[in-house]
Coordinates of C-alpha atoms in Angstrom, one line a residue:
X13 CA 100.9 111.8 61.2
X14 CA 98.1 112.9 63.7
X15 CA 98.5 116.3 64.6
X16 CA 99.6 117.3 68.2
X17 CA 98.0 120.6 68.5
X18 CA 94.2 118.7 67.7
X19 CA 95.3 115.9 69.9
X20 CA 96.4 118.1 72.3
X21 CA 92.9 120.2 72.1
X22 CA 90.9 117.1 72.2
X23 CA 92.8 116.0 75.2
X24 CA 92.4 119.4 76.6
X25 CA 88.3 119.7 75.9
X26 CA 88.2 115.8 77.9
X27 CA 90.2 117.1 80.8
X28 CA 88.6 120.1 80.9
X29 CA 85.3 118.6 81.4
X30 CA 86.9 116.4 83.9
X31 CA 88.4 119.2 85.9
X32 CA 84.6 120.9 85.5
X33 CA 82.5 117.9 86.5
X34 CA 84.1 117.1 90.2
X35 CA 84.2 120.9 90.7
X36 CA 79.6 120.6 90.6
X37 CA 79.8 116.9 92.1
X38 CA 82.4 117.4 95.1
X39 CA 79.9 119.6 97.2
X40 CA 76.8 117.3 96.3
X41 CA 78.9 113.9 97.3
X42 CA 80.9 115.7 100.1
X43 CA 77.1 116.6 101.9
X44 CA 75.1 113.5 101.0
X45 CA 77.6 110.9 101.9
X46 CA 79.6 113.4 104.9
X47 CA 83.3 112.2 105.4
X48 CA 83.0 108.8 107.1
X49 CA 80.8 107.9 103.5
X50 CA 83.9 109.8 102.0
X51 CA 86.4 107.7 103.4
X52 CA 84.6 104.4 103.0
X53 CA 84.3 105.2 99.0
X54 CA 88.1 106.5 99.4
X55 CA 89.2 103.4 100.9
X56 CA 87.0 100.4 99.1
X57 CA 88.5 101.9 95.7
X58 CA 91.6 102.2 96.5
X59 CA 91.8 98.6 97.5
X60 CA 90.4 97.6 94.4
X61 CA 92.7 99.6 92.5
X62 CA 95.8 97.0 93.5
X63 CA 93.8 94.6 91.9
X64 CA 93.4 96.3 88.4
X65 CA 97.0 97.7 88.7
X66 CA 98.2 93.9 88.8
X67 CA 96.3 93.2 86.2
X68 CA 97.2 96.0 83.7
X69 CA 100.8 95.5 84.7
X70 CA 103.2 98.5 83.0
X71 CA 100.6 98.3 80.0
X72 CA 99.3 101.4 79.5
X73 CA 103.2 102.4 79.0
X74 CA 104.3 99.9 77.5
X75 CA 101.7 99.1 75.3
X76 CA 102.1 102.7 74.1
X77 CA 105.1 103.1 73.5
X78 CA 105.2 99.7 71.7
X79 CA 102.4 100.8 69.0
X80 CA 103.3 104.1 68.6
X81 CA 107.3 102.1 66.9
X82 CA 105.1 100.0 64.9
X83 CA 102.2 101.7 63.7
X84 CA 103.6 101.9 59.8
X85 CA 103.9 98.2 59.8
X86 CA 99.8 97.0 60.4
X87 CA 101.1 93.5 60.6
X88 CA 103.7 93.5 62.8
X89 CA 101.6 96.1 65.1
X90 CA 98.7 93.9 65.3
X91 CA 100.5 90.8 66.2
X92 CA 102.2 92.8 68.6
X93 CA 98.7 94.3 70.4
X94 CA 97.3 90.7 70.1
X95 CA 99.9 89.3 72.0
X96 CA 99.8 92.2 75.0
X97 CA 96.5 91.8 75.1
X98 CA 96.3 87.9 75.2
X99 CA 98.8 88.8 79.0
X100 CA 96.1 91.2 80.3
X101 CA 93.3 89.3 79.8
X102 CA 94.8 86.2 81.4
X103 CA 95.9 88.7 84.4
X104 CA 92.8 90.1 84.5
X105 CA 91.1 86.9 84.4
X106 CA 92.6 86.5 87.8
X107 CA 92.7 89.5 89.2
X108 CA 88.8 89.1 89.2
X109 CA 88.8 85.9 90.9
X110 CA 90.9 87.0 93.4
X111 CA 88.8 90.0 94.3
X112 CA 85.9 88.0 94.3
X113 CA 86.9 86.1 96.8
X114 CA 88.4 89.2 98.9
X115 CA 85.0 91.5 98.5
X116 CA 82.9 87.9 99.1
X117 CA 85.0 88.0 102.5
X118 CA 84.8 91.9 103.3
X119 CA 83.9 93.6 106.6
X120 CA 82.3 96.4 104.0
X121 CA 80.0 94.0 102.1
X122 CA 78.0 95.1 99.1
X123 CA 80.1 98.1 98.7
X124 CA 83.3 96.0 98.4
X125 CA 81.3 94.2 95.5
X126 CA 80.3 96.6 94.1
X127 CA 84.0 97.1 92.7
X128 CA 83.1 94.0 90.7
X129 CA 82.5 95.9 87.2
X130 CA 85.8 98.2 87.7
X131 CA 88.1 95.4 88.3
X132 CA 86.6 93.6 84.9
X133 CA 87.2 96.2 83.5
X134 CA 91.0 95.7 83.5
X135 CA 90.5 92.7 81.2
X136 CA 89.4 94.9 78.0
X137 CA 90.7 98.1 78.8
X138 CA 92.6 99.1 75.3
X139 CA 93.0 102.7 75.6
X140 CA 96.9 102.3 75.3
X141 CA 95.9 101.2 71.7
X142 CA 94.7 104.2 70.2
X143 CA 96.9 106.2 72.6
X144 CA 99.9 104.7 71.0
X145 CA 98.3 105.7 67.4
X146 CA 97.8 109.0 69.0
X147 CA 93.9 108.6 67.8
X148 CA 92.6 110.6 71.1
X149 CA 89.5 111.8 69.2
X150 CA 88.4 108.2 69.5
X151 CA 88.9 107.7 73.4
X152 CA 87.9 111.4 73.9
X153 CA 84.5 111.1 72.4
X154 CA 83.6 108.5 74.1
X155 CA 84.5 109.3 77.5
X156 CA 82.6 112.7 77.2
X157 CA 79.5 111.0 76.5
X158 CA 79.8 108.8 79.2
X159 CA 81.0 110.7 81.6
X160 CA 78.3 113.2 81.3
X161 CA 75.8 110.4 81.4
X162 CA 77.3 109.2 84.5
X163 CA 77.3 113.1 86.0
X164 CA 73.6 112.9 85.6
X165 CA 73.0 109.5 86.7
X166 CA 75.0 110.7 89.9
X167 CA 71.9 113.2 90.8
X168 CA 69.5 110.8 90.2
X169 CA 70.3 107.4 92.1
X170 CA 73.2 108.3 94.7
X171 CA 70.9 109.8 97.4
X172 CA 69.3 107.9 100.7
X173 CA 70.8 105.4 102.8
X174 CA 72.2 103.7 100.2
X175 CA 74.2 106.6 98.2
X176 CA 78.1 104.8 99.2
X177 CA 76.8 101.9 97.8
X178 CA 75.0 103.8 94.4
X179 CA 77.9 106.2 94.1
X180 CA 80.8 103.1 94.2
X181 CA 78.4 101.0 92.0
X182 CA 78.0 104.0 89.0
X183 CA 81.3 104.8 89.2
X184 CA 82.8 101.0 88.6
X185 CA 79.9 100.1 86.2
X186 CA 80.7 103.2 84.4
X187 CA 84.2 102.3 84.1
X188 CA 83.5 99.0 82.6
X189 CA 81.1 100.6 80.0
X190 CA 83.7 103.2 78.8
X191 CA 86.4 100.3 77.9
X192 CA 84.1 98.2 76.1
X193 CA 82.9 100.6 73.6
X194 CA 86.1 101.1 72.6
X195 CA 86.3 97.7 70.8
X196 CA 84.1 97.9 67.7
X197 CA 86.7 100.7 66.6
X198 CA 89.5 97.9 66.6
X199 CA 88.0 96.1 63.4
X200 CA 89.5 99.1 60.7
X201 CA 92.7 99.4 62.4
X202 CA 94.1 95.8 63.3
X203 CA 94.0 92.5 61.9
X204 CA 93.6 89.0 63.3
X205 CA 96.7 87.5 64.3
X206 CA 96.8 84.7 66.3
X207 CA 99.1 84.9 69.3
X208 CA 101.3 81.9 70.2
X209 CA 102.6 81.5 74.1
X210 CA 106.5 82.6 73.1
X211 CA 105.1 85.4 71.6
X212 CA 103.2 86.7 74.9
X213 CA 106.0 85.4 77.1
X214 CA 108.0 88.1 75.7
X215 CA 105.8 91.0 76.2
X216 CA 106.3 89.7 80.4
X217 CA 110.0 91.1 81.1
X218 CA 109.6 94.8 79.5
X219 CA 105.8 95.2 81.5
X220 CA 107.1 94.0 84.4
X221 CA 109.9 96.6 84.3
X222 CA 107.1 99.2 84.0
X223 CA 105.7 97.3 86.7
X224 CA 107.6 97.9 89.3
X225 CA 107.3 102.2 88.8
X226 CA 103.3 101.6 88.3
X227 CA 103.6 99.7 91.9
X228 CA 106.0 102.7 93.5
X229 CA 103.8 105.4 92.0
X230 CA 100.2 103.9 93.6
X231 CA 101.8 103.9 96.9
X232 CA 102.2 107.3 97.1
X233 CA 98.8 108.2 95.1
X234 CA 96.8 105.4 96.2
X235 CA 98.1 103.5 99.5
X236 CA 98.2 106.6 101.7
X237 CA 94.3 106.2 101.7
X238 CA 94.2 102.0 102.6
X239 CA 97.3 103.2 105.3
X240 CA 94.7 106.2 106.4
X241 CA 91.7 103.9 106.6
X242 CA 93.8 101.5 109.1
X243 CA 95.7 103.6 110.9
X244 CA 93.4 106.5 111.4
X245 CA 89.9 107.0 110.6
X246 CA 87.5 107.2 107.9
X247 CA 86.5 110.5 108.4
X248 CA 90.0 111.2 108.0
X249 CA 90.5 109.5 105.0
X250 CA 87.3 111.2 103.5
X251 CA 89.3 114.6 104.3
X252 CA 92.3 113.7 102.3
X253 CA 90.3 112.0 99.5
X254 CA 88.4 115.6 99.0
X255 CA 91.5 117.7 99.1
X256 CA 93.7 115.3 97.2
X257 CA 90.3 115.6 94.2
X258 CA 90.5 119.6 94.6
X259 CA 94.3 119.8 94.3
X260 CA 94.8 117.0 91.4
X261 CA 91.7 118.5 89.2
X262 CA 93.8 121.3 87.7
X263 CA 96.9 118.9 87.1
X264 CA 94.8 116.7 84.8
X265 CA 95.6 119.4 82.0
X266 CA 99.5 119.1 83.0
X267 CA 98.5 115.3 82.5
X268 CA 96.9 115.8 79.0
X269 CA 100.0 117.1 77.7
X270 CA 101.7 114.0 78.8
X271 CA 99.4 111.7 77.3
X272 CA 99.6 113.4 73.8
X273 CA 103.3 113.9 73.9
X274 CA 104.4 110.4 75.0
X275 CA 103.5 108.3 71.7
X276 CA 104.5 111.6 69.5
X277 CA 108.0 111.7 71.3
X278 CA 108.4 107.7 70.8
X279 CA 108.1 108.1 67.2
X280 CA 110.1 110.9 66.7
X281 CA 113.2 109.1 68.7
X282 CA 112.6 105.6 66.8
X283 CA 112.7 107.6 63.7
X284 CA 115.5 109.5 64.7
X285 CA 114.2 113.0 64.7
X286 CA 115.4 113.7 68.6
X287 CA 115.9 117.6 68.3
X288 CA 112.6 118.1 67.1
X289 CA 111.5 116.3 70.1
X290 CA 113.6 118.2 72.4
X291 CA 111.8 121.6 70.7
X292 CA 108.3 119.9 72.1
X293 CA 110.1 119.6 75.2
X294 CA 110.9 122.9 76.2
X295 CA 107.7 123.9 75.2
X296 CA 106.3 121.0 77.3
X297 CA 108.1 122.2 80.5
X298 CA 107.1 125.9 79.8
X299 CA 103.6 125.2 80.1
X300 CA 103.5 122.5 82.3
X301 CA 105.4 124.4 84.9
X302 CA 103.4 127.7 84.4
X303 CA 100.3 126.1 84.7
X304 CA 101.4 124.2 87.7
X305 CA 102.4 127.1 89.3
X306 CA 99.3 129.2 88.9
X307 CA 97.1 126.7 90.5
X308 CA 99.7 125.6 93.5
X309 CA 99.5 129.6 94.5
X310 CA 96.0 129.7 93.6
X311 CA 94.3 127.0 95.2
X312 CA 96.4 128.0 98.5
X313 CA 95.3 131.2 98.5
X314 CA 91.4 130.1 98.0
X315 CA 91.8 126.9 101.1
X316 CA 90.6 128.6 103.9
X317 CA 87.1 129.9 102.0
X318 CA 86.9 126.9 99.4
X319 CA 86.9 124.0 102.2
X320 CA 83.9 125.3 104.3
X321 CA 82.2 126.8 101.9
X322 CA 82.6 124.3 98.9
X323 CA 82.6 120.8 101.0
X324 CA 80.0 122.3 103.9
X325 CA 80.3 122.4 107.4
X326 CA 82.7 120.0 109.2
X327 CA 85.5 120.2 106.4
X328 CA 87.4 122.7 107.9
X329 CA 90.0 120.3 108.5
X330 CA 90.6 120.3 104.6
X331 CA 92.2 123.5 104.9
X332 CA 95.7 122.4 105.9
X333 CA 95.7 119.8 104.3
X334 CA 95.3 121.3 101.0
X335 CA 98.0 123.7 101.2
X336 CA 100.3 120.6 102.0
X337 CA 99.3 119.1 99.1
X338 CA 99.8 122.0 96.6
X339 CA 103.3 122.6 97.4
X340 CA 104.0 118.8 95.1
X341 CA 102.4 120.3 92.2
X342 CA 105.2 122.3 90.6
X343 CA 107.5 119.3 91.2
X344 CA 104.9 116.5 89.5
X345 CA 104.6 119.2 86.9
X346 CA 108.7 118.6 85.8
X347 CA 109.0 115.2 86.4
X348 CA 105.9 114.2 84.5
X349 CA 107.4 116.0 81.4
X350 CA 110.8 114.6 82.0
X351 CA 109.1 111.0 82.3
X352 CA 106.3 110.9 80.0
X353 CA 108.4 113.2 77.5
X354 CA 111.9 111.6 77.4
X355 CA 112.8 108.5 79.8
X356 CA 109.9 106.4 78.9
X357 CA 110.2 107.4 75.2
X358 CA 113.8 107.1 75.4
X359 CA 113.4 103.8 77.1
X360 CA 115.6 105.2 79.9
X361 CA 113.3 102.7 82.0
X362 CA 116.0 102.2 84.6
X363 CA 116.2 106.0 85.9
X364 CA 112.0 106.3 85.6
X365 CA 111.7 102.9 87.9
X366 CA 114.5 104.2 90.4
X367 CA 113.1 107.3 90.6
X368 CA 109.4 106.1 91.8
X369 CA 111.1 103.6 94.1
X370 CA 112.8 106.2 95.9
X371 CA 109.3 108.1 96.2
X372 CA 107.6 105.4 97.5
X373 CA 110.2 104.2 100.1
X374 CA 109.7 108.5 101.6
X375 CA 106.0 108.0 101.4
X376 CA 105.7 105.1 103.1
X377 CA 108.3 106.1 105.9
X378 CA 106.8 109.5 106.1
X379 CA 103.0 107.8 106.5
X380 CA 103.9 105.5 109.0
X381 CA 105.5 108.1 110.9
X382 CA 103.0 111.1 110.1
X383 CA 99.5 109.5 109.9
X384 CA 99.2 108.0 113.5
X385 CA 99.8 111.5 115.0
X386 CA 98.5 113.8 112.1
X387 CA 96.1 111.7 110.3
X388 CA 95.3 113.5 107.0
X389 CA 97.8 116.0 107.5
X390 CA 100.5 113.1 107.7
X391 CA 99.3 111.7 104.7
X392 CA 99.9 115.0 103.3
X393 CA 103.4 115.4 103.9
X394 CA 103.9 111.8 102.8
X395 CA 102.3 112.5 99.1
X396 CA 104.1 116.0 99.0
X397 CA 107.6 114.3 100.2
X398 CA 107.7 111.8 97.6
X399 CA 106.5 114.1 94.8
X400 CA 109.9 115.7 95.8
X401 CA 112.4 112.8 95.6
X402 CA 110.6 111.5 92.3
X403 CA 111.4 115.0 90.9
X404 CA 115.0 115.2 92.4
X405 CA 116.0 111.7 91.2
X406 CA 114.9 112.4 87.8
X407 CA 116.3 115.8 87.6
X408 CA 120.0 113.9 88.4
X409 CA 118.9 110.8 86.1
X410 CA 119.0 113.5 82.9
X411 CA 121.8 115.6 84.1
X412 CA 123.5 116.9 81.0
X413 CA 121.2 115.7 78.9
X414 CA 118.7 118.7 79.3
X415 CA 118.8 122.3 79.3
X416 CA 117.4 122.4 83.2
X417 CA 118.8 125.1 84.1
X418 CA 117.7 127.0 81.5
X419 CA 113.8 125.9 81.7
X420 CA 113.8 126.9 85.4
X421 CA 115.0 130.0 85.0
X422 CA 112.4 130.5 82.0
X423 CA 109.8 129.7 84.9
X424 CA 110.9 131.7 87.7
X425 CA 109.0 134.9 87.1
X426 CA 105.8 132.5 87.2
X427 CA 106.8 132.0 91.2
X428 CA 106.7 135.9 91.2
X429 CA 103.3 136.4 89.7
X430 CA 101.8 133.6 91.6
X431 CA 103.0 135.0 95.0
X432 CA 101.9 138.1 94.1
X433 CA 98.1 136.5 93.5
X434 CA 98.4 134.3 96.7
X435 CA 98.3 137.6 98.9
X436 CA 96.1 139.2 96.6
X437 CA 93.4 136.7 96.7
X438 CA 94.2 136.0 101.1
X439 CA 93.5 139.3 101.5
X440 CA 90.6 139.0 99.5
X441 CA 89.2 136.2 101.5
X442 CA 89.8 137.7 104.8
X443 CA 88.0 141.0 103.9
X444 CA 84.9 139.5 101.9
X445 CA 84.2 136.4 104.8
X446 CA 83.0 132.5 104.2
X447 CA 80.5 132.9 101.5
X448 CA 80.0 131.2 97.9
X449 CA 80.6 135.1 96.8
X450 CA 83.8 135.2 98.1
X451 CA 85.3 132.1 96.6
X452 CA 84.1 133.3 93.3
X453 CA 85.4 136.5 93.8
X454 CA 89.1 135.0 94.6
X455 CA 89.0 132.7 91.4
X456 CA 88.2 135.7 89.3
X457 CA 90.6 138.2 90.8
X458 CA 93.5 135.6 90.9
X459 CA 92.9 133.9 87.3
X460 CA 92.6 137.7 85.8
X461 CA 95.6 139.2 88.2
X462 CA 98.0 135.9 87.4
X463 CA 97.2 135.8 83.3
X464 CA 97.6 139.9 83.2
X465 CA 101.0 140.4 85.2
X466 CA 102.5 136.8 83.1
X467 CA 101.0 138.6 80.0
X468 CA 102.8 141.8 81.4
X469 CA 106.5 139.7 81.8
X470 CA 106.6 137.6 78.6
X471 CA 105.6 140.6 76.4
X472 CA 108.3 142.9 78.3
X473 CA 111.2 140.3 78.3
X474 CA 110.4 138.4 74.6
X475 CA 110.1 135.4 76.1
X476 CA 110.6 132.9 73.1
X477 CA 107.9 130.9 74.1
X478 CA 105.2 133.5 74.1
X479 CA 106.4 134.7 70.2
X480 CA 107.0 131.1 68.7
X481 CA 104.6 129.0 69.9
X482 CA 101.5 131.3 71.9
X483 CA 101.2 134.6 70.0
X484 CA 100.7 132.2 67.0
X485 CA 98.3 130.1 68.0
X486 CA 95.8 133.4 69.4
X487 CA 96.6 135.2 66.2
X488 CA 95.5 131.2 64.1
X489 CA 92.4 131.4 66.4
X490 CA 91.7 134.6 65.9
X491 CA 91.9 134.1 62.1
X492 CA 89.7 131.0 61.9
X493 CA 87.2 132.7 64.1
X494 CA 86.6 135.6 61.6
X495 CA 86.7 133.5 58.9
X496 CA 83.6 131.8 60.4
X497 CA 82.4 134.8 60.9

């Protein structure tokens, strides 16, 4: 069986690099294309988006979960992928033509073709695949080399008049590119199985109960920008899409864990192993919660420096809107864990799906009530109020079922510590002025103050995380490296 901890590290090394890559390209885009540019990329994508997400239906779960059962068996699992993929290539067959005919037909032209490539992309995207046989060094590698190819491509042609239009064209060509070469790596793993029309007609119920939570989620991470494009401005929107990047960037390593753990905790509860995967669960939330923590309090503390002195003059209206934002992060963290790391495995499909409803009903109400009067400040709230209910639902969904109580006491002291760098790193900032030395200042200061005083607690309480499953990892690492040495 594929280890977690390598999967985990190979994850980790992908979304590092894609935490590290926005951080260089944000101020570059942010000047070259200004807000309005911003907002018109913000916008054109999102719309596109609805088209892929009809397309892929509730595949990338479902398809995950469904490989990661049937992996021992290479006949059943193949028959099984040709069949889910037969229903996404027939949905993404007309998903295509009906953006055709919408970016053919759109008041933003060239750049709403230029779309063309991300939306095809739907058709052979397979990454559930090889997540589901939790092979990540396959997708992994092959992300990194594209996306760095693309992060220097970026440089070279998005500049000029035309640098919307470039930027939205690299980054749906790009897209397409990255699914494709994912292909030739099916041939060793799969046979050919032909799929009959009962056999895809199956697959339809299940995805379309994933569906419905893939729809919910997008209108609280995508909608608010095509609600902010119509009902405000698209300067606006380019304000929310540029603090929404900066305060999602750190959660893509809260993500990773997810996307490791999901097929890992399938198989473990299809082969009947659930205490082990309730271990990896505490461990899960430990993490994810501490982590989540330490950038919420961080990136608050850095707004009022980071958004005029990282975006450029004239995104000082970012500064609000990322502390709004921030305050969701500790509450994604928990219910990503509880749903990437126990309903969906557990097929509890029917709390996960009311649980996103619910967010998307406070989103939409909160946006249609926020974003005429606050613009991306409503939008905000909205995002941040639904992140909220999704959490609460969830957290009642599993009552009894999970030591909750126990894992937020566990996590507590990390609201201590990261309070306790917020005003360290304000103060900071207030004393040193708006200046690139400043904001590096007030990353280095917080990331050392927050890892000594959490170093500080779990060594001084004994905090069963820190001896089981950290010390022994630094001490492994430390081990290998002198070895090598």
């Amino acid at each position: 069986m594929p280890s977690v901890k390598k999967n985990f590290i190979y994850n980790i090394a992908y979304q590092v690099l894609l935490l590290l890559l926005p951080l260089i390209t944000a101020p570059y885009l942010s000047r070259v294309v200004g807000p309005s540019g911003l907002g018109t990329y913000s916008f054109t994508y999102s719309v596109s988006y609805y088209f892929v997400l009809f397309a892929m239906l509730g595949i990338n779960n479902y398809g995950n979960r469904l490989i990661a059962r049937l992996r021992s068996d290479k006949t059943k699992m193949s028959k099984s992928f040709w069949e889910v993929w037969t229903l996404q290539a027939l949905l993404g067959l007309i998903a295509v033509f009906f953006y055709l005919l919408y970016s053919l037909n759109s008041s933003f032209g060239s750049i709403a073709f230029s779309w063309i490539f991300y939306v095809i992309s739907s058709i052979f995207d397979i990454n559930w695949f090889f997540f589901g046989l939790e092979e990540f060094k396959v997708t992994v590698g092959r992300n990194f080399l594209i996306k760095l190819f693309t992060f220097v491509l970026m440089f070279i042609v998005v500049r000029g008049e035309h640098a919307v239009f470039a930027y939205c064209m690299l980054i749906s060509g790009s897209t397409l590119v990255s699914v494709l070469i994912l292909w030739p790596f099916l041939r060793a793993r799969i046979i050919w199985v032909r799929p009959t029309i009962r056999g895809v007609t199956t697959h339809i119920v299940p995805n379309l109960v994933l569906f419905v939570p893939v729809v919910a989620v997008s209108l609280y991470t995508v909608l608010d920008k095509v609600m902010l494009g119509h009902m405000s401005t698209l300067e606006q929107t380019g304000f929310f899409e540029n603090s929404l990047k900066v305060s999602q960037m750190p959660f893509t390593l809260v993500t990773a864990l997810g996307t490791v753990m999901l097929p890992r905790m399938s198989n473990l509860i299809a082969s009947g192993r659930e205490g082990e995967g309730r271990r990896y669960l505490g461990v899960s939330m430990w993490l994810a919660l501490g982590l989540s923590l330490a950038f919420s309090f961080g990136i608050a503390g850095v707004a009022p420096v980071l958004a005029p002195v990282y975006f450029g003059p004239g995104y000082q209206a970012c500064v609000p809107v990322l502390c709004v934002l921030v305050l969701n992060m500790p509450f994604m963290a928990w219910a990503n864990v509880l749903r990437t790391q126990y309903l969906i495995p557990k097929g509890m499909d029917r709390a996960y799906v009311l649980s996103v409803v619910v967010g998307a009903a406070v989103n939409v109400a909160a946006n249609v009530a926020l974003i005429p009067r606050l613009g991306a400040l409503g939008a905000a709230w909205g995002t941040t109020l639904a992140e909220v209910a999704v959490c609460v639902v969830q957290v009642v969904e599993v009552r009894g079922m999970l030591p909750q109580r126990r894992w937020l006491g566990e996590n507590l002291p990390f609201v201590a510590v990261g309070a306790a760098m917020f005003v360290a790193v304000r103060w900071l900032g207030s004393l040193m002025g708006l200046r690139v030395a400043t904001l590096a200042a007030q990353v280095l200061v917080g990331g050392m103050l927050f890892a000594l005083l959490s170093w500080a607690w779990l060594a001084a309480s004994g905090n069963r995380y820190w001896l089981d499953f950290v010390l022994p990892m630094l001490k492994g690492t430390v081990s290998r490296f002198r070895r090598k040495a």
